[in-house]
Amino acid sequence: PHKIQGIGAGFTPKVLNMNILDSIRPVSDENAFRFAQRLAQEEGLLVGISSGAACCAAYQLAQELGPGKNVVTILPDTGERYFSFYQYF
C-alpha cells in the first residue's frame, strides 16, 4: 500500500499507451510528498502528490542523464485536494 492516490498497481488508464513509455520508475511516498512541497516552496506550483512523484522521477532521470539532456514529465494533479492529507506524511 502507498499514500499516492491515483497511481500504482492495479490502476492503468485506458488511454495509456505502454509502447511509447521510456521507463517506469518507483518513487517512495516520502519522496513524492517532498517533491510536491518543494514545487510549492521553490516554484510556486500547488501540485498533488502524484505530481510530486512524477517530478521526483524526472529529477532522478535528469541526474542520471547529465547536462545537455531534456526530460519531460506531466504534473497530473493539483494540491488543493490534499491539504488535509499532508498530516499523514
C-alpha positions as semicolon CSV with decimal commas, in nm:
position;residue;x (nm);y (nm);z (nm)
1;P;0,000;0,000;0,000
2;H;0,107;0,356;-0,062
3;K;-0,018;0,708;0,005
4;I;-0,003;0,836;-0,353
5;Q;-0,362;0,849;-0,469
6;G;-0,444;0,781;-0,832
7;I;-0,131;0,588;-0,930
8;G;0,017;0,249;-0,861
9;A;-0,052;-0,119;-0,903
10;G;-0,398;-0,203;-1,027
11;F;-0,463;0,133;-1,192
12;T;-0,383;0,169;-1,560
13;P;-0,572;0,437;-1,755
14;K;-0,728;0,314;-2,079
15;V;-0,559;0,598;-2,270
16;L;-0,208;0,493;-2,159
17;N;-0,004;0,352;-2,445
18;M;0,270;0,149;-2,275
19;N;0,457;0,117;-2,607
20;I;0,567;0,482;-2,602
21;L;0,697;0,494;-2,244
22;D;1,071;0,509;-2,196
23;S;1,058;0,383;-1,838
24;I;0,851;0,339;-1,524
25;R;1,026;0,440;-1,204
26;P;0,923;0,366;-0,846
27;V;0,905;0,666;-0,612
28;S;0,852;0,642;-0,237
29;D;0,560;0,816;-0,068
30;E;0,803;1,036;0,121
31;N;0,992;1,147;-0,191
32;A;0,667;1,217;-0,377
33;F;0,543;1,433;-0,091
34;R;0,882;1,605;-0,054
35;F;0,887;1,699;-0,424
36;A;0,527;1,827;-0,409
37;Q;0,631;2,050;-0,118
38;R;0,945;2,157;-0,299
39;L;0,749;2,257;-0,611
40;A;0,521;2,469;-0,392
41;Q;0,802;2,635;-0,198
42;E;1,058;2,686;-0,475
43;E;0,845;2,722;-0,788
44;G;0,508;2,841;-0,654
45;L;0,329;2,539;-0,804
46;L;0,047;2,389;-0,597
47;V;0,058;2,028;-0,715
48;G;-0,058;1,698;-0,572
49;I;0,138;1,403;-0,451
50;S;0,129;1,217;-0,783
51;S;0,277;1,528;-0,946
52;G;0,547;1,519;-0,680
53;A;0,616;1,157;-0,775
54;A;0,637;1,247;-1,145
55;C;0,875;1,534;-1,073
56;C;1,090;1,319;-0,846
57;A;1,126;1,050;-1,115
58;A;1,205;1,315;-1,378
59;Y;1,465;1,473;-1,150
60;Q;1,632;1,136;-1,085
61;L;1,643;1,063;-1,459
62;A;1,787;1,409;-1,533
63;Q;2,062;1,346;-1,277
64;E;2,146;1,015;-1,447
65;L;2,147;1,161;-1,800
66;G;2,359;1,462;-1,709
67;P;2,388;1,810;-1,862
68;G;2,257;1,884;-2,210
69;K;1,970;1,634;-2,199
70;N;1,597;1,710;-2,184
71;V;1,349;1,530;-1,961
72;V;0,974;1,584;-1,997
73;T;0,706;1,484;-1,747
74;I;0,345;1,572;-1,678
75;L;0,221;1,710;-1,346
76;P;-0,121;1,542;-1,340
77;D;-0,292;1,693;-1,037
78;T;-0,342;1,994;-0,814
79;G;-0,257;2,015;-0,447
80;E;-0,591;2,164;-0,342
81;R;-0,738;1,820;-0,267
82;Y;-0,454;1,722;-0,039
83;F;-0,440;1,991;0,229
84;S;-0,592;1,760;0,492
85;F;-0,390;1,465;0,362
86;Y;-0,050;1,623;0,435
87;Q;-0,073;1,539;0,804
88;Y;-0,013;1,171;0,721
89;F;0,340;1,233;0,594
